[in-house]
Short mmCIF file of C-alpha atoms in Angstrom, two decimals:
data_model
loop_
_atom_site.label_atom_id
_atom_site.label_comp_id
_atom_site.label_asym_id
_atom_site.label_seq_id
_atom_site.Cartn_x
_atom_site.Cartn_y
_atom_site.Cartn_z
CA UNK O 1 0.00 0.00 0.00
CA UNK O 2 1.28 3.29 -0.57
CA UNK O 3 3.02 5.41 2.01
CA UNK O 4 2.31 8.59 3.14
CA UNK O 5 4.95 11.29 1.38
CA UNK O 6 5.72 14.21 2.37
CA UNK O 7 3.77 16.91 0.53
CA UNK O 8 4.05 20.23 -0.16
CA UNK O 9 2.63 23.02 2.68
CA UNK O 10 -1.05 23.62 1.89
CA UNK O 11 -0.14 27.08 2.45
CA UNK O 12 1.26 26.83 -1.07
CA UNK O 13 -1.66 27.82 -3.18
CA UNK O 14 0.44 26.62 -6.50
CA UNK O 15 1.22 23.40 -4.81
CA UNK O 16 -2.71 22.90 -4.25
CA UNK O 17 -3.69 23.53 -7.76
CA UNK O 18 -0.76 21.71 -9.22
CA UNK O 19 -1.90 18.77 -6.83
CA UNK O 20 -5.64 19.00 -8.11
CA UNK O 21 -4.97 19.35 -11.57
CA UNK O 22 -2.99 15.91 -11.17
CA UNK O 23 -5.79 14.48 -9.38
CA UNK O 24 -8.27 15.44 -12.11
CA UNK O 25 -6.00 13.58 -14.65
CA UNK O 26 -5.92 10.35 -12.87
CA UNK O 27 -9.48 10.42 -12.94
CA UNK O 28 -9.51 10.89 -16.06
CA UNK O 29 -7.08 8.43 -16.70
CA UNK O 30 -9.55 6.34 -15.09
CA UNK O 31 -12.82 7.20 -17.04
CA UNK O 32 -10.96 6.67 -20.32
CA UNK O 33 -9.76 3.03 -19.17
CA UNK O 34 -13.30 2.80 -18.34
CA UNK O 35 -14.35 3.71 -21.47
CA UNK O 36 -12.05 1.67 -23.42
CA UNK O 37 -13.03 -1.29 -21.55
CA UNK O 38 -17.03 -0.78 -22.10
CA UNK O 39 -17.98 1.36 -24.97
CA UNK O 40 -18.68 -1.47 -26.81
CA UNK O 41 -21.26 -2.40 -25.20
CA UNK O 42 -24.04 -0.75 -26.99
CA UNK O 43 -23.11 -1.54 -30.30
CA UNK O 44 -21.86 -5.02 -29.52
CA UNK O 45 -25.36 -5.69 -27.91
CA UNK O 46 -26.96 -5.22 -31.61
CA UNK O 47 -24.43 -8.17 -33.35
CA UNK O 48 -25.27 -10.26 -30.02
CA UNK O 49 -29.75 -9.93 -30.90
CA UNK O 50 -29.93 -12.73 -33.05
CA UNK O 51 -28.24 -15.03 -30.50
CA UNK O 52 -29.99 -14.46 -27.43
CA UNK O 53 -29.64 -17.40 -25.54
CA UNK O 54 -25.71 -17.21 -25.53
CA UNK O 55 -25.95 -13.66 -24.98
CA UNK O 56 -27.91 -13.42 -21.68
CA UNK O 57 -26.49 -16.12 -20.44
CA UNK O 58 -25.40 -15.70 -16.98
CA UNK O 59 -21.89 -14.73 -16.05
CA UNK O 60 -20.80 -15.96 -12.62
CA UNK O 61 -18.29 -14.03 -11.83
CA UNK O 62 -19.89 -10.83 -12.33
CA UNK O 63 -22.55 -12.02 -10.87
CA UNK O 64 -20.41 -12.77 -7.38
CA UNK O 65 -19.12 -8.92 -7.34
CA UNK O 66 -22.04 -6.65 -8.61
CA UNK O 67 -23.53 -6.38 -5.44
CA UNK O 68 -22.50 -4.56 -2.37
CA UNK O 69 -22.89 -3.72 1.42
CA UNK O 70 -23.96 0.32 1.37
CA UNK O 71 -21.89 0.70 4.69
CA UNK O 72 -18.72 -1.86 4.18
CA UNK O 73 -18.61 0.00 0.30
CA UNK O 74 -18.68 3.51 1.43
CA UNK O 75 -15.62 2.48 3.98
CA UNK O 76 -13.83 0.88 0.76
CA UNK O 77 -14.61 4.22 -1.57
CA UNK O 78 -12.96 6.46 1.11
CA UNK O 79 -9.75 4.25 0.87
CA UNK O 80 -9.73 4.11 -2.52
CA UNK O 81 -9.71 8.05 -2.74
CA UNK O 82 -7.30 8.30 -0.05
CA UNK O 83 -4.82 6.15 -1.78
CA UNK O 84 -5.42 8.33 -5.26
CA UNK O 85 -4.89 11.41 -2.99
CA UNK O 86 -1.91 9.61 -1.35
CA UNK O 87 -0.55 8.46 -4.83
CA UNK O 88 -0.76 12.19 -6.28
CA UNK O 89 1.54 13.55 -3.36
CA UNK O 90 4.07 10.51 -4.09
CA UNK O 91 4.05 11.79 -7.77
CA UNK O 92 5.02 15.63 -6.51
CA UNK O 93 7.51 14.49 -3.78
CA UNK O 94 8.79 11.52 -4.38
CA UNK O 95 11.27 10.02 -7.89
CA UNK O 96 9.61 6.92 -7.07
CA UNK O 97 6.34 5.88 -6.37
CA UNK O 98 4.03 2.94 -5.93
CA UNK O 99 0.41 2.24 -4.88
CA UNK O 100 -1.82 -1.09 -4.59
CA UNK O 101 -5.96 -0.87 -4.84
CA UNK O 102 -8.16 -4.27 -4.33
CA UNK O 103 -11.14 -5.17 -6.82
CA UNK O 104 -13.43 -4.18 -3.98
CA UNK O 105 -11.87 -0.64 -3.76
CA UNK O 106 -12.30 -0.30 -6.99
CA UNK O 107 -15.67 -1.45 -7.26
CA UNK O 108 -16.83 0.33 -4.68
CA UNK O 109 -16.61 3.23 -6.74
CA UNK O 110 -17.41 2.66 -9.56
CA UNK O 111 -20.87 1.62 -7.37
CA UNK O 112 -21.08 4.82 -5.71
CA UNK O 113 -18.92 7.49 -7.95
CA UNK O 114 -19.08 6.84 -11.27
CA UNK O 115 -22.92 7.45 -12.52
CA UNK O 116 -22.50 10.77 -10.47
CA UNK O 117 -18.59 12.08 -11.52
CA UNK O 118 -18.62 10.83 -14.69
CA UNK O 119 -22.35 10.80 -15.88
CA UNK O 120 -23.69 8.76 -18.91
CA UNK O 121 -22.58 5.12 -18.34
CA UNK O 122 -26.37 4.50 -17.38
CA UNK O 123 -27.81 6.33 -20.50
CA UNK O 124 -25.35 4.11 -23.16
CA UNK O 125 -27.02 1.14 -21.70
CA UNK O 126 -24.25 0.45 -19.86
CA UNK O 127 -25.43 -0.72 -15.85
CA UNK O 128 -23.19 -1.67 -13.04
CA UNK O 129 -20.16 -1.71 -14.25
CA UNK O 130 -17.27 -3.80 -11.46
CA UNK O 131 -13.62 -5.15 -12.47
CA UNK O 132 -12.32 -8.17 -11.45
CA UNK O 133 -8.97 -8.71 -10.94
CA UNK O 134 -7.25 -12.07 -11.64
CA UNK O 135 -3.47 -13.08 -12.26
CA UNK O 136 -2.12 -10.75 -15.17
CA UNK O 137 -5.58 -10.02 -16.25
CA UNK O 138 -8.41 -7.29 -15.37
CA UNK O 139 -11.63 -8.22 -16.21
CA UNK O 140 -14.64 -5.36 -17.05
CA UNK O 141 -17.92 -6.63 -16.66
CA UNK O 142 -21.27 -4.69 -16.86
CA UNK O 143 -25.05 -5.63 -17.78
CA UNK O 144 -25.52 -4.19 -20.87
CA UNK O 145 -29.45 -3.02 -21.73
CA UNK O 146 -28.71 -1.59 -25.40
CA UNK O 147 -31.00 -2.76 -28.42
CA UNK O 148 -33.52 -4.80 -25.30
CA UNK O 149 -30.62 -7.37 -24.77
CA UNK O 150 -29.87 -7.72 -21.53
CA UNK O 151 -26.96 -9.83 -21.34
CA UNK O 152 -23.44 -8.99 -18.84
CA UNK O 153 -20.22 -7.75 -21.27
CA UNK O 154 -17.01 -8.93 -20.57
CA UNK O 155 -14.01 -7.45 -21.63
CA UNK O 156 -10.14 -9.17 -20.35
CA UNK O 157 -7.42 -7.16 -20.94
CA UNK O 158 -3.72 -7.48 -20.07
CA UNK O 159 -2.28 -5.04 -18.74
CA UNK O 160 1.72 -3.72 -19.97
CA UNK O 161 4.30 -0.92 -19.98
CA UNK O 162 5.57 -1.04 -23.44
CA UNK O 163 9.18 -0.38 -24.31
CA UNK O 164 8.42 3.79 -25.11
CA UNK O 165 6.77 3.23 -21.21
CA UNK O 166 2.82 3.71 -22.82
CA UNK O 167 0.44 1.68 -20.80
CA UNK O 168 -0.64 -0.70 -22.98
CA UNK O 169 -4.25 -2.56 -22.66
CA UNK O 170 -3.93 -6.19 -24.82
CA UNK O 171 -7.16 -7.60 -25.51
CA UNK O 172 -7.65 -10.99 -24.68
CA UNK O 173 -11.20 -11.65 -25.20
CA UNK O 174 -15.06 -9.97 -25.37
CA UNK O 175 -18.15 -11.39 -24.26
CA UNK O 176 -21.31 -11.05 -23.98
CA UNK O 177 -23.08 -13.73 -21.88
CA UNK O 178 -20.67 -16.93 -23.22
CA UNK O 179 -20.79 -15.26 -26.67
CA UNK O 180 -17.69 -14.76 -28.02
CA UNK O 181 -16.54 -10.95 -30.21
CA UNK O 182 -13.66 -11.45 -32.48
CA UNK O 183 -10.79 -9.24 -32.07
CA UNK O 184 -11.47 -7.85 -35.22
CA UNK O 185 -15.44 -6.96 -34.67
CA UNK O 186 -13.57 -5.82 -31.16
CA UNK O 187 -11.42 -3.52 -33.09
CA UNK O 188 -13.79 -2.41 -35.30
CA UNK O 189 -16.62 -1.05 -33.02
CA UNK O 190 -13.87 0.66 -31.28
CA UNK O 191 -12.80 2.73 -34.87
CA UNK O 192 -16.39 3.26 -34.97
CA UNK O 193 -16.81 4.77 -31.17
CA UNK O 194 -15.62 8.23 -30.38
CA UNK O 195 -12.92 6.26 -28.64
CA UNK O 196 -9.48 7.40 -31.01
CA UNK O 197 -10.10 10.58 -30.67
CA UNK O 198 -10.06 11.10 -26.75
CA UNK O 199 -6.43 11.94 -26.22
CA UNK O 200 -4.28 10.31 -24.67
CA UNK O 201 -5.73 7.25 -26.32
CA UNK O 202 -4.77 5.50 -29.49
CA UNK O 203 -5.69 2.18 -31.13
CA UNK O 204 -3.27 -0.48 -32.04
CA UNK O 205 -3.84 -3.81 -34.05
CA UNK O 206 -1.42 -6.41 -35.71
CA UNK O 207 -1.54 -9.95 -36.16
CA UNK O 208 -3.50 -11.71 -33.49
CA UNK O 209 -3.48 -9.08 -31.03
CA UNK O 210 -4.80 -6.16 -30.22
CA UNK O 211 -4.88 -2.92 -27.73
CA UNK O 212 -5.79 -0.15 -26.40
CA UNK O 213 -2.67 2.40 -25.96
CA UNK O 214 -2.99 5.35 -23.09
CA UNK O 215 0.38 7.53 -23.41
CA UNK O 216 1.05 8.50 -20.29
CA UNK O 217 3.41 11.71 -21.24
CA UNK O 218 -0.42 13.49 -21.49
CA UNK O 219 -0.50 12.85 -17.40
CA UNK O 220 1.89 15.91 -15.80
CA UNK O 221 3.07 15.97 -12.16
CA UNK O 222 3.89 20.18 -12.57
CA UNK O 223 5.23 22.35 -14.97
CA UNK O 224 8.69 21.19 -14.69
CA UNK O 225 7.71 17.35 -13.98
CA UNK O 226 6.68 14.46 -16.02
CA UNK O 227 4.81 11.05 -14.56
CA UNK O 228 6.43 7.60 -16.08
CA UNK O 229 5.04 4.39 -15.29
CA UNK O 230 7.49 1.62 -14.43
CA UNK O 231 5.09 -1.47 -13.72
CA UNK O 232 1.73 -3.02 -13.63
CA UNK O 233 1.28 -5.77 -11.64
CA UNK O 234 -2.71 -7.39 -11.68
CA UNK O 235 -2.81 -9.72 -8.85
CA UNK O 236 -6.05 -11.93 -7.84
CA UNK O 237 -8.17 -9.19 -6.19
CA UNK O 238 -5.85 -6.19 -6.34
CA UNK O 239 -3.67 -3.63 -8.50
CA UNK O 240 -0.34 -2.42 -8.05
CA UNK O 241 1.36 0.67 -9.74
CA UNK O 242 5.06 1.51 -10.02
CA UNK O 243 6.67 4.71 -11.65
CA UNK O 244 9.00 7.56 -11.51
CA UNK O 245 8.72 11.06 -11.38
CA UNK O 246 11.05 12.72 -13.93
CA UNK O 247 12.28 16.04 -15.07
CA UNK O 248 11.70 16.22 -19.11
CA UNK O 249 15.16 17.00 -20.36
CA UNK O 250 14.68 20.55 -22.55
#
């Protein structure tokens, strides 16, 4: 878990609004992950009609995470804020930095947060979104209501620094219910969504993969400093983050 730094006075009113302005971009970090994980949904919902029995189909695992205790989830969102607060101090004081969140941190916001933060999940026909976490993998899941099917999406992605340090989101599969999307279709309804053009994201396809690319260059620590992720380590259940805090050469 991450340690408390040591952070700038709070007298310092350019301190503050460097620190908020870094806050605001991890959660916008976050959204667009989100967003790169489910906008699919809708459209894939319309390919999935004519196969309706594989498409609703139940999804276990989901199904063991979407719901929640109102009190023992409000206790998890608070941690999960304080470690993103914690985590934006490390990135103004510290050269290195780390930070671990569990599934149920995570999902504990995206239960009580997202609809209201980040609006329009709900009105996409996109409902209750959660992660799960498993070895090298995280898994989004959420029911999806588009086009009257109302079957749980699935989307596993692997998570990876590449060698230019971009955070890189492999594709390993899409679902809906136990139906299978092919990379391709995958790939394709992204193109289609306003997805490429929310910077810092970009699409990447060759062979028999396929990913989502976030560059993380977009995500500033202060004028003078530059955020560079190091590591992503998915664990069963939680998240851990490594990375530096560097001064861009000029």
């Amino acid at each position: 878990m991450t340690e408390p730094a040591n952070s700038a006075s709070p007298s310092d009113a350019a301190a503050h609004e460097r620190g908020a302005r870094t806050a605001t971009r991890f959660r916008r970090l976050a959204l667009i992950v989100l967003a790169s994980l489910g906008i699919m949904a809708s459209v894939a919902a319309g390919v999935a009609f004519g196969l309706y029995k594989s498409a609703t189909a139940a999804v276990p695992e989901y199904e063991a995470v979407v719901a929640i205790d109102p009190l023992r989830a409000e206790t998890q969102r608070r941690e999960f804020e304080s470690q993103l607060s914690t985590l934006v101090s490390d990135t103004q004081a510290l050269p290195e930095w780390k930070t671990r969140v569990t599934a149920d941190q995570i999902n504990a916001w995206l239960a009580l947060r997202l609809e209201r933060d980040f609006p329009g999940f709900q009105q996409a026909g996109l409902v209750a979104p959660r992660v799960i976490l498993e070895e090298g993998l995280a898994v989004f899941a959420a029911r999806s209501e588009a086009t009257g099917v109302e079957g749980v999406i699935t989307v596993a992605l692997r998570p990876l620094v590449t060698e230019t340090d971009e955070l890189a989101l492999e594709i390993e599969s899409a679902k809906i219910g136990r139906l299978s999307l092919s990379l391709d279709l995958v790939m394709g309804l992204l193109r289609q969504s306003p997805l490429p053009n929310m910077s810092p994201i970009r699409l990447s396809q060759s062979d028999a993969k396929a990913a989502v690319i976030v560059d993380l260059d977009r995500l500033e620590a202060g004028r003078d400093k530059a955020l560079r992720l190091t590591g992503v380590d998915v664990r069963p259940g939680e998240l851990l983050l490594r990375g530096e805090t560097t001064t861009p050469q000029p």
